PDB file of N, CA, C and O in Angstrom:
ATOM      1  N   MET A   1     -10.618   6.928  -2.153  1.00  0.00           N
ATOM      2  CA  MET A   1      -9.838   6.688  -3.339  1.00  0.00           C
ATOM      3  C   MET A   1      -8.398   7.144  -3.074  1.00  0.00           C
ATOM      4  O   MET A   1      -8.165   8.214  -2.545  1.00  0.00           O
ATOM      5  N   ARG A   2      -7.460   6.326  -3.469  1.00  0.00           N
ATOM      6  CA  ARG A   2      -6.049   6.593  -3.187  1.00  0.00           C
ATOM      7  C   ARG A   2      -5.405   7.495  -4.227  1.00  0.00           C
ATOM      8  O   ARG A   2      -4.371   8.105  -3.981  1.00  0.00           O
ATOM      9  N   TYR A   3      -5.974   7.590  -5.431  1.00  0.00           N
ATOM     10  CA  TYR A   3      -5.368   8.356  -6.522  1.00  0.00           C
ATOM     11  C   TYR A   3      -6.244   9.542  -6.899  1.00  0.00           C
ATOM     12  O   TYR A   3      -7.468   9.442  -6.903  1.00  0.00           O
ATOM     13  N   ALA A   4      -5.599  10.664  -7.223  1.00  0.00           N
ATOM     14  CA  ALA A   4      -6.312  11.884  -7.592  1.00  0.00           C
ATOM     15  C   ALA A   4      -5.818  12.363  -8.950  1.00  0.00           C
ATOM     16  O   ALA A   4      -4.639  12.248  -9.266  1.00  0.00           O
ATOM     17  N   VAL A   5      -6.737  12.917  -9.744  1.00  0.00           N
ATOM     18  CA  VAL A   5      -6.416  13.463 -11.063  1.00  0.00           C
ATOM     19  C   VAL A   5      -6.673  14.969 -11.017  1.00  0.00           C
ATOM     20  O   VAL A   5      -7.755  15.403 -10.620  1.00  0.00           O
ATOM     21  N   LYS A   6      -5.663  15.735 -11.400  1.00  0.00           N
ATOM     22  CA  LYS A   6      -5.766  17.202 -11.390  1.00  0.00           C
ATOM     23  C   LYS A   6      -5.224  17.766 -12.695  1.00  0.00           C
ATOM     24  O   LYS A   6      -4.277  17.238 -13.268  1.00  0.00           O
ATOM     25  N   TYR A   7      -5.807  18.878 -13.135  1.00  0.00           N
ATOM     26  CA  TYR A   7      -5.346  19.561 -14.345  1.00  0.00           C
ATOM     27  C   TYR A   7      -4.298  20.595 -13.963  1.00  0.00           C
ATOM     28  O   TYR A   7      -4.473  21.359 -13.012  1.00  0.00           O
ATOM     29  N   HIS A   8      -3.187  20.625 -14.706  1.00  0.00           N
ATOM     30  CA  HIS A   8      -2.118  21.605 -14.471  1.00  0.00           C
ATOM     31  C   HIS A   8      -2.224  22.676 -15.551  1.00  0.00           C
ATOM     32  O   HIS A   8      -1.976  22.415 -16.729  1.00  0.00           O
ATOM     33  N   GLU A   9      -2.608  23.882 -15.169  1.00  0.00           N
ATOM     34  CA  GLU A   9      -2.880  24.947 -16.137  1.00  0.00           C
ATOM     35  C   GLU A   9      -1.644  25.434 -16.884  1.00  0.00           C
ATOM     36  O   GLU A   9      -1.742  25.862 -18.022  1.00  0.00           O
ATOM     37  N   VAL A  10      -0.484  25.379 -16.270  1.00  0.00           N
ATOM     38  CA  VAL A  10       0.734  25.866 -16.924  1.00  0.00           C
ATOM     39  C   VAL A  10       1.148  24.939 -18.068  1.00  0.00           C
ATOM     40  O   VAL A  10       1.445  25.390 -19.171  1.00  0.00           O
ATOM     41  N   THR A  11       1.167  23.625 -17.813  1.00  0.00           N
ATOM     42  CA  THR A  11       1.603  22.666 -18.832  1.00  0.00           C
ATOM     43  C   THR A  11       0.460  22.173 -19.707  1.00  0.00           C
ATOM     44  O   THR A  11       0.694  21.627 -20.778  1.00  0.00           O
ATOM     45  N   GLY A  12      -0.773  22.312 -19.227  1.00  0.00           N
ATOM     46  CA  GLY A  12      -1.933  21.819 -19.967  1.00  0.00           C
ATOM     47  C   GLY A  12      -2.071  20.308 -19.908  1.00  0.00           C
ATOM     48  O   GLY A  12      -2.754  19.713 -20.734  1.00  0.00           O
ATOM     49  N   GLU A  13      -1.438  19.684 -18.935  1.00  0.00           N
ATOM     50  CA  GLU A  13      -1.504  18.234 -18.793  1.00  0.00           C
ATOM     51  C   GLU A  13      -2.350  17.836 -17.594  1.00  0.00           C
ATOM     52  O   GLU A  13      -2.548  18.616 -16.670  1.00  0.00           O
ATOM     53  N   TRP A  14      -2.826  16.606 -17.638  1.00  0.00           N
ATOM     54  CA  TRP A  14      -3.571  16.022 -16.536  1.00  0.00           C
ATOM     55  C   TRP A  14      -2.604  15.181 -15.720  1.00  0.00           C
ATOM     56  O   TRP A  14      -1.904  14.350 -16.249  1.00  0.00           O
ATOM     57  N   LEU A  15      -2.558  15.438 -14.418  1.00  0.00           N
ATOM     58  CA  LEU A  15      -1.607  14.782 -13.533  1.00  0.00           C
ATOM     59  C   LEU A  15      -2.326  13.775 -12.635  1.00  0.00           C
ATOM     60  O   LEU A  15      -3.425  14.028 -12.165  1.00  0.00           O
ATOM     61  N   VAL A  16      -1.676  12.643 -12.408  1.00  0.00           N
ATOM     62  CA  VAL A  16      -2.204  11.609 -11.515  1.00  0.00           C
ATOM     63  C   VAL A  16      -1.299  11.572 -10.286  1.00  0.00           C
ATOM     64  O   VAL A  16      -0.089  11.428 -10.412  1.00  0.00           O
ATOM     65  N   PHE A  17      -1.914  11.712  -9.110  1.00  0.00           N
ATOM     66  CA  PHE A  17      -1.180  11.711  -7.849  1.00  0.00           C
ATOM     67  C   PHE A  17      -1.594  10.535  -6.978  1.00  0.00           C
ATOM     68  O   PHE A  17      -2.771  10.190  -6.916  1.00  0.00           O
ATOM     69  N   ASP A  18      -0.604   9.948  -6.301  1.00  0.00           N
ATOM     70  CA  ASP A  18      -0.861   8.948  -5.268  1.00  0.00           C
ATOM     71  C   ASP A  18      -0.948   9.715  -3.954  1.00  0.00           C
ATOM     72  O   ASP A  18       0.042  10.280  -3.500  1.00  0.00           O
ATOM     73  N   ILE A  19      -2.131   9.756  -3.378  1.00  0.00           N
ATOM     74  CA  ILE A  19      -2.311  10.513  -2.140  1.00  0.00           C
ATOM     75  C   ILE A  19      -2.465   9.588  -0.937  1.00  0.00           C
ATOM     76  O   ILE A  19      -2.841  10.021   0.137  1.00  0.00           O
ATOM     77  N   GLY A  20      -2.163   8.299  -1.126  1.00  0.00           N
ATOM     78  CA  GLY A  20      -2.304   7.318  -0.051  1.00  0.00           C
ATOM     79  C   GLY A  20      -1.311   7.531   1.076  1.00  0.00           C
ATOM     80  O   GLY A  20      -1.673   7.607   2.236  1.00  0.00           O
ATOM     81  N   GLU A  21      -0.044   7.601   0.746  1.00  0.00           N
ATOM     82  CA  GLU A  21       1.003   7.818   1.743  1.00  0.00           C
ATOM     83  C   GLU A  21       1.847   8.992   1.266  1.00  0.00           C
ATOM     84  O   GLU A  21       2.762   8.835   0.476  1.00  0.00           O
ATOM     85  N   GLY A  22       1.498  10.170   1.677  1.00  0.00           N
ATOM     86  CA  GLY A  22       2.191  11.358   1.193  1.00  0.00           C
ATOM     87  C   GLY A  22       1.473  11.910  -0.026  1.00  0.00           C
ATOM     88  O   GLY A  22       0.259  11.830  -0.144  1.00  0.00           O
ATOM     89  N   PHE A  23       2.233  12.429  -0.964  1.00  0.00           N
ATOM     90  CA  PHE A  23       1.660  13.052  -2.151  1.00  0.00           C
ATOM     91  C   PHE A  23       2.680  12.920  -3.263  1.00  0.00           C
ATOM     92  O   PHE A  23       3.641  13.677  -3.325  1.00  0.00           O
ATOM     93  N   GLU A  24       2.518  11.895  -4.130  1.00  0.00           N
ATOM     94  CA  GLU A  24       3.515  11.587  -5.144  1.00  0.00           C
ATOM     95  C   GLU A  24       2.904  11.632  -6.540  1.00  0.00           C
ATOM     96  O   GLU A  24       1.833  11.063  -6.780  1.00  0.00           O
ATOM     97  N   LEU A  25       3.577  12.297  -7.460  1.00  0.00           N
ATOM     98  CA  LEU A  25       3.159  12.333  -8.853  1.00  0.00           C
ATOM     99  C   LEU A  25       3.496  10.994  -9.497  1.00  0.00           C
ATOM    100  O   LEU A  25       4.641  10.559  -9.469  1.00  0.00           O
ATOM    101  N   VAL A  26       2.486  10.321 -10.081  1.00  0.00           N
ATOM    102  CA  VAL A  26       2.724   9.008 -10.691  1.00  0.00           C
ATOM    103  C   VAL A  26       2.435   8.991 -12.186  1.00  0.00           C
ATOM    104  O   VAL A  26       2.703   7.991 -12.846  1.00  0.00           O
ATOM    105  N   GLY A  27       1.880  10.080 -12.734  1.00  0.00           N
ATOM    106  CA  GLY A  27       1.624  10.101 -14.167  1.00  0.00           C
ATOM    107  C   GLY A  27       1.237  11.471 -14.681  1.00  0.00           C
ATOM    108  O   GLY A  27       0.687  12.288 -13.954  1.00  0.00           O
ATOM    109  N   MET A  28       1.558  11.705 -15.980  1.00  0.00           N
ATOM    110  CA  MET A  28       1.190  12.945 -16.666  1.00  0.00           C
ATOM    111  C   MET A  28       0.595  12.548 -18.014  1.00  0.00           C
ATOM    112  O   MET A  28       1.186  11.737 -18.731  1.00  0.00           O
ATOM    113  N   HIS A  29      -0.582  13.112 -18.356  1.00  0.00           N
ATOM    114  CA  HIS A  29      -1.289  12.712 -19.569  1.00  0.00           C
ATOM    115  C   HIS A  29      -1.842  13.926 -20.313  1.00  0.00           C
ATOM    116  O   HIS A  29      -2.209  14.924 -19.697  1.00  0.00           O
ATOM    117  N   PRO A  30      -1.944  13.811 -21.640  1.00  0.00           N
ATOM    118  CA  PRO A  30      -2.479  14.925 -22.426  1.00  0.00           C
ATOM    119  C   PRO A  30      -4.002  15.074 -22.310  1.00  0.00           C
ATOM    120  O   PRO A  30      -4.537  16.139 -22.586  1.00  0.00           O
ATOM    121  N   SER A  31      -4.690  14.008 -21.894  1.00  0.00           N
ATOM    122  CA  SER A  31      -6.154  14.103 -21.778  1.00  0.00           C
ATOM    123  C   SER A  31      -6.628  13.597 -20.418  1.00  0.00           C
ATOM    124  O   SER A  31      -5.968  12.759 -19.784  1.00  0.00           O
ATOM    125  N   GLU A  32      -7.772  14.090 -19.999  1.00  0.00           N
ATOM    126  CA  GLU A  32      -8.349  13.672 -18.728  1.00  0.00           C
ATOM    127  C   GLU A  32      -8.719  12.194 -18.779  1.00  0.00           C
ATOM    128  O   GLU A  32      -8.542  11.472 -17.788  1.00  0.00           O
ATOM    129  N   ASP A  33      -9.215  11.726 -19.921  1.00  0.00           N
ATOM    130  CA  ASP A  33      -9.603  10.315 -20.044  1.00  0.00           C
ATOM    131  C   ASP A  33      -8.424   9.381 -19.791  1.00  0.00           C
ATOM    132  O   ASP A  33      -8.555   8.389 -19.074  1.00  0.00           O
ATOM    133  N   GLU A  34      -7.275   9.691 -20.386  1.00  0.00           N
ATOM    134  CA  GLU A  34      -6.091   8.862 -20.184  1.00  0.00           C
ATOM    135  C   GLU A  34      -5.657   8.871 -18.721  1.00  0.00           C
ATOM    136  O   GLU A  34      -5.265   7.833 -18.175  1.00  0.00           O
ATOM    137  N   ALA A  35      -5.720  10.021 -18.092  1.00  0.00           N
ATOM    138  CA  ALA A  35      -5.346  10.126 -16.683  1.00  0.00           C
ATOM    139  C   ALA A  35      -6.305   9.323 -15.812  1.00  0.00           C
ATOM    140  O   ALA A  35      -5.874   8.622 -14.883  1.00  0.00           O
ATOM    141  N   MET A  36      -7.593   9.382 -16.118  1.00  0.00           N
ATOM    142  CA  MET A  36      -8.579   8.632 -15.342  1.00  0.00           C
ATOM    143  C   MET A  36      -8.385   7.130 -15.510  1.00  0.00           C
ATOM    144  O   MET A  36      -8.527   6.371 -14.548  1.00  0.00           O
ATOM    145  N   VAL A  37      -8.050   6.693 -16.716  1.00  0.00           N
ATOM    146  CA  VAL A  37      -7.804   5.267 -16.958  1.00  0.00           C
ATOM    147  C   VAL A  37      -6.625   4.800 -16.103  1.00  0.00           C
ATOM    148  O   VAL A  37      -6.700   3.751 -15.452  1.00  0.00           O
ATOM    149  N   GLN A  38      -5.538   5.569 -16.093  1.00  0.00           N
ATOM    150  CA  GLN A  38      -4.392   5.188 -15.279  1.00  0.00           C
ATOM    151  C   GLN A  38      -4.762   5.161 -13.795  1.00  0.00           C
ATOM    152  O   GLN A  38      -4.418   4.217 -13.085  1.00  0.00           O
ATOM    153  N   ALA A  39      -5.479   6.178 -13.326  1.00  0.00           N
ATOM    154  CA  ALA A  39      -5.866   6.233 -11.916  1.00  0.00           C
ATOM    155  C   ALA A  39      -6.733   5.042 -11.541  1.00  0.00           C
ATOM    156  O   ALA A  39      -6.549   4.437 -10.479  1.00  0.00           O
ATOM    157  N   MET A  40      -7.659   4.650 -12.422  1.00  0.00           N
ATOM    158  CA  MET A  40      -8.534   3.511 -12.132  1.00  0.00           C
ATOM    159  C   MET A  40      -7.749   2.198 -12.100  1.00  0.00           C
ATOM    160  O   MET A  40      -7.989   1.344 -11.248  1.00  0.00           O
ATOM    161  N   LYS A  41      -6.800   2.038 -13.020  1.00  0.00           N
ATOM    162  CA  LYS A  41      -5.972   0.830 -13.028  1.00  0.00           C
ATOM    163  C   LYS A  41      -5.124   0.743 -11.758  1.00  0.00           C
ATOM    164  O   LYS A  41      -4.999  -0.325 -11.150  1.00  0.00           O
ATOM    165  N   LEU A  42      -4.545   1.870 -11.365  1.00  0.00           N
ATOM    166  CA  LEU A  42      -3.745   1.884 -10.145  1.00  0.00           C
ATOM    167  C   LEU A  42      -4.603   1.609  -8.915  1.00  0.00           C
ATOM    168  O   LEU A  42      -4.186   0.884  -8.003  1.00  0.00           O
ATOM    169  N   GLU A  43      -5.803   2.158  -8.902  1.00  0.00           N
ATOM    170  CA  GLU A  43      -6.725   1.938  -7.787  1.00  0.00           C
ATOM    171  C   GLU A  43      -7.109   0.461  -7.698  1.00  0.00           C
ATOM    172  O   GLU A  43      -7.123  -0.131  -6.613  1.00  0.00           O
ATOM    173  N   GLU A  44      -7.403  -0.137  -8.837  1.00  0.00           N
ATOM    174  CA  GLU A  44      -7.768  -1.559  -8.872  1.00  0.00           C
ATOM    175  C   GLU A  44      -6.614  -2.426  -8.365  1.00  0.00           C
ATOM    176  O   GLU A  44      -6.809  -3.349  -7.575  1.00  0.00           O
ATOM    177  N   ARG A  45      -5.396  -2.123  -8.819  1.00  0.00           N
ATOM    178  CA  ARG A  45      -4.223  -2.878  -8.380  1.00  0.00           C
ATOM    179  C   ARG A  45      -4.015  -2.719  -6.872  1.00  0.00           C
ATOM    180  O   ARG A  45      -3.695  -3.677  -6.169  1.00  0.00           O
ATOM    181  N   SER A  46      -4.218  -1.515  -6.367  1.00  0.00           N
ATOM    182  CA  SER A  46      -4.063  -1.262  -4.942  1.00  0.00           C
ATOM    183  C   SER A  46      -5.068  -2.081  -4.131  1.00  0.00           C
ATOM    184  O   SER A  46      -4.717  -2.661  -3.100  1.00  0.00           O
ATOM    185  N   HIS A  47      -6.316  -2.165  -4.611  1.00  0.00           N
ATOM    186  CA  HIS A  47      -7.344  -2.946  -3.913  1.00  0.00           C
ATOM    187  C   HIS A  47      -7.022  -4.435  -3.941  1.00  0.00           C
ATOM    188  O   HIS A  47      -7.222  -5.136  -2.947  1.00  0.00           O
ATOM    189  N   ARG A  48      -6.522  -4.933  -5.089  1.00  0.00           N
ATOM    190  CA  ARG A  48      -6.152  -6.349  -5.178  1.00  0.00           C
ATOM    191  C   ARG A  48      -5.022  -6.680  -4.215  1.00  0.00           C
ATOM    192  O   ARG A  48      -5.060  -7.712  -3.541  1.00  0.00           O
ATOM    193  N   ARG A  49      -4.025  -5.821  -4.155  1.00  0.00           N
ATOM    194  CA  ARG A  49      -2.906  -6.070  -3.242  1.00  0.00           C
ATOM    195  C   ARG A  49      -3.360  -6.047  -1.791  1.00  0.00           C
ATOM    196  O   ARG A  49      -2.934  -6.865  -0.983  1.00  0.00           O
ATOM    197  N   ALA A  50      -4.220  -5.109  -1.449  1.00  0.00           N
ATOM    198  CA  ALA A  50      -4.715  -5.014  -0.076  1.00  0.00           C
ATOM    199  C   ALA A  50      -5.555  -6.235   0.285  1.00  0.00           C
ATOM    200  O   ALA A  50      -5.519  -6.706   1.424  1.00  0.00           O
ATOM    201  N   LYS A  51      -6.273  -6.758  -0.685  1.00  0.00           N
ATOM    202  CA  LYS A  51      -7.131  -7.925  -0.440  1.00  0.00           C
ATOM    203  C   LYS A  51      -6.299  -9.147  -0.069  1.00  0.00           C
ATOM    204  O   LYS A  51      -6.684  -9.941   0.779  1.00  0.00           O
ATOM    205  N   TRP A  52      -5.150  -9.315  -0.722  1.00  0.00           N
ATOM    206  CA  TRP A  52      -4.334 -10.503  -0.505  1.00  0.00           C
ATOM    207  C   TRP A  52      -3.220 -10.300   0.512  1.00  0.00           C
ATOM    208  O   TRP A  52      -2.538 -11.249   0.873  1.00  0.00           O
ATOM    209  N   ALA A  53      -3.032  -9.087   0.969  1.00  0.00           N
ATOM    210  CA  ALA A  53      -2.010  -8.836   1.987  1.00  0.00           C
ATOM    211  C   ALA A  53      -2.508  -9.386   3.318  1.00  0.00           C
ATOM    212  O   ALA A  53      -3.676  -9.259   3.665  1.00  0.00           O
ATOM    213  N   THR A  54      -1.629 -10.006   4.039  1.00  0.00           N
ATOM    214  CA  THR A  54      -2.003 -10.546   5.344  1.00  0.00           C
ATOM    215  C   THR A  54      -1.109  -9.942   6.405  1.00  0.00           C
ATOM    216  O   THR A  54       0.022  -9.542   6.133  1.00  0.00           O
ATOM    217  N   ALA A  55      -1.609  -9.949   7.592  1.00  0.00           N
ATOM    218  CA  ALA A  55      -0.812  -9.453   8.716  1.00  0.00           C
ATOM    219  C   ALA A  55       0.274 -10.482   9.026  1.00  0.00           C
ATOM    220  O   ALA A  55       0.065 -11.682   8.856  1.00  0.00           O
ATOM    221  N   PRO A  56       1.431 -10.040   9.460  1.00  0.00           N
ATOM    222  CA  PRO A  56       2.494 -10.996   9.795  1.00  0.00           C
ATOM    223  C   PRO A  56       2.057 -11.918  10.925  1.00  0.00           C
ATOM    224  O   PRO A  56       1.337 -11.495  11.846  1.00  0.00           O
ATOM    225  N   MET A  57       2.466 -13.164  10.847  1.00  0.00           N
ATOM    226  CA  MET A  57       2.112 -14.135  11.869  1.00  0.00           C
ATOM    227  C   MET A  57       2.968 -13.899  13.125  1.00  0.00           C
ATOM    228  O   MET A  57       4.152 -13.584  13.032  1.00  0.00           O
ATOM    229  N   ALA A  58       2.349 -14.087  14.285  1.00  0.00           N
ATOM    230  CA  ALA A  58       3.105 -13.975  15.516  1.00  0.00           C
ATOM    231  C   ALA A  58       4.026 -15.185  15.633  1.00  0.00           C
ATOM    232  O   ALA A  58       3.691 -16.279  15.207  1.00  0.00           O
ATOM    233  N   GLU A  59       5.192 -14.969  16.182  1.00  0.00           N
ATOM    234  CA  GLU A  59       6.138 -16.067  16.333  1.00  0.00           C
ATOM    235  C   GLU A  59       5.598 -17.074  17.345  1.00  0.00           C
ATOM    236  O   GLU A  59       5.003 -16.711  18.340  1.00  0.00           O
ATOM    237  N   ALA A  60       5.823 -18.337  17.036  1.00  0.00           N
ATOM    238  CA  ALA A  60       5.397 -19.392  17.956  1.00  0.00           C
ATOM    239  C   ALA A  60       6.368 -19.436  19.134  1.00  0.00           C
ATOM    240  O   ALA A  60       7.575 -19.384  18.979  1.00  0.00           O
ATOM    241  N   THR A  61       5.815 -19.526  20.319  1.00  0.00           N
ATOM    242  CA  THR A  61       6.651 -19.642  21.512  1.00  0.00           C
ATOM    243  C   THR A  61       6.335 -20.962  22.193  1.00  0.00           C
ATOM    244  O   THR A  61       5.171 -21.380  22.223  1.00  0.00           O
ATOM    245  N   PRO A  62       7.327 -21.631  22.733  1.00  0.00           N
ATOM    246  CA  PRO A  62       7.072 -22.904  23.414  1.00  0.00           C
ATOM    247  C   PRO A  62       6.200 -22.681  24.643  1.00  0.00           C
ATOM    248  O   PRO A  62       6.336 -21.677  25.353  1.00  0.00           O
ATOM    249  N   GLN A  63       5.301 -23.620  24.865  1.00  0.00           N
ATOM    250  CA  GLN A  63       4.410 -23.554  26.025  1.00  0.00           C
ATOM    251  C   GLN A  63       5.089 -24.242  27.222  1.00  0.00           C
ATOM    252  O   GLN A  63       5.692 -25.291  27.054  1.00  0.00           O
ATOM    253  N   ALA A  64       4.953 -23.652  28.378  1.00  0.00           N
ATOM    254  CA  ALA A  64       5.493 -24.280  29.590  1.00  0.00           C
ATOM    255  C   ALA A  64       4.614 -25.467  29.966  1.00  0.00           C
ATOM    256  O   ALA A  64       3.394 -25.390  29.925  1.00  0.00           O
ATOM    257  N   ALA A  65       5.220 -26.573  30.327  1.00  0.00           N
ATOM    258  CA  ALA A  65       4.469 -27.790  30.667  1.00  0.00           C
ATOM    259  C   ALA A  65       4.159 -27.869  32.121  1.00  0.00           C
ATOM    260  O   ALA A  65       4.622 -27.330  32.986  1.00  0.00           O
TER     261      ALA A  65
END
């Protein structure tokens, strides 16, 4: 899973982090349910993008005759 939900004891908020490439805060919520909903939506979007992403095509080079 690319997204993590953690409780912050000082602020009393639920934080959503993107842990895929580095560690980035992407959301703050008053309830765990709201944070989980955001994390699931982001996870779903990430999977959809990965599904349709393709590797770059190699450049065509002329063949010697």
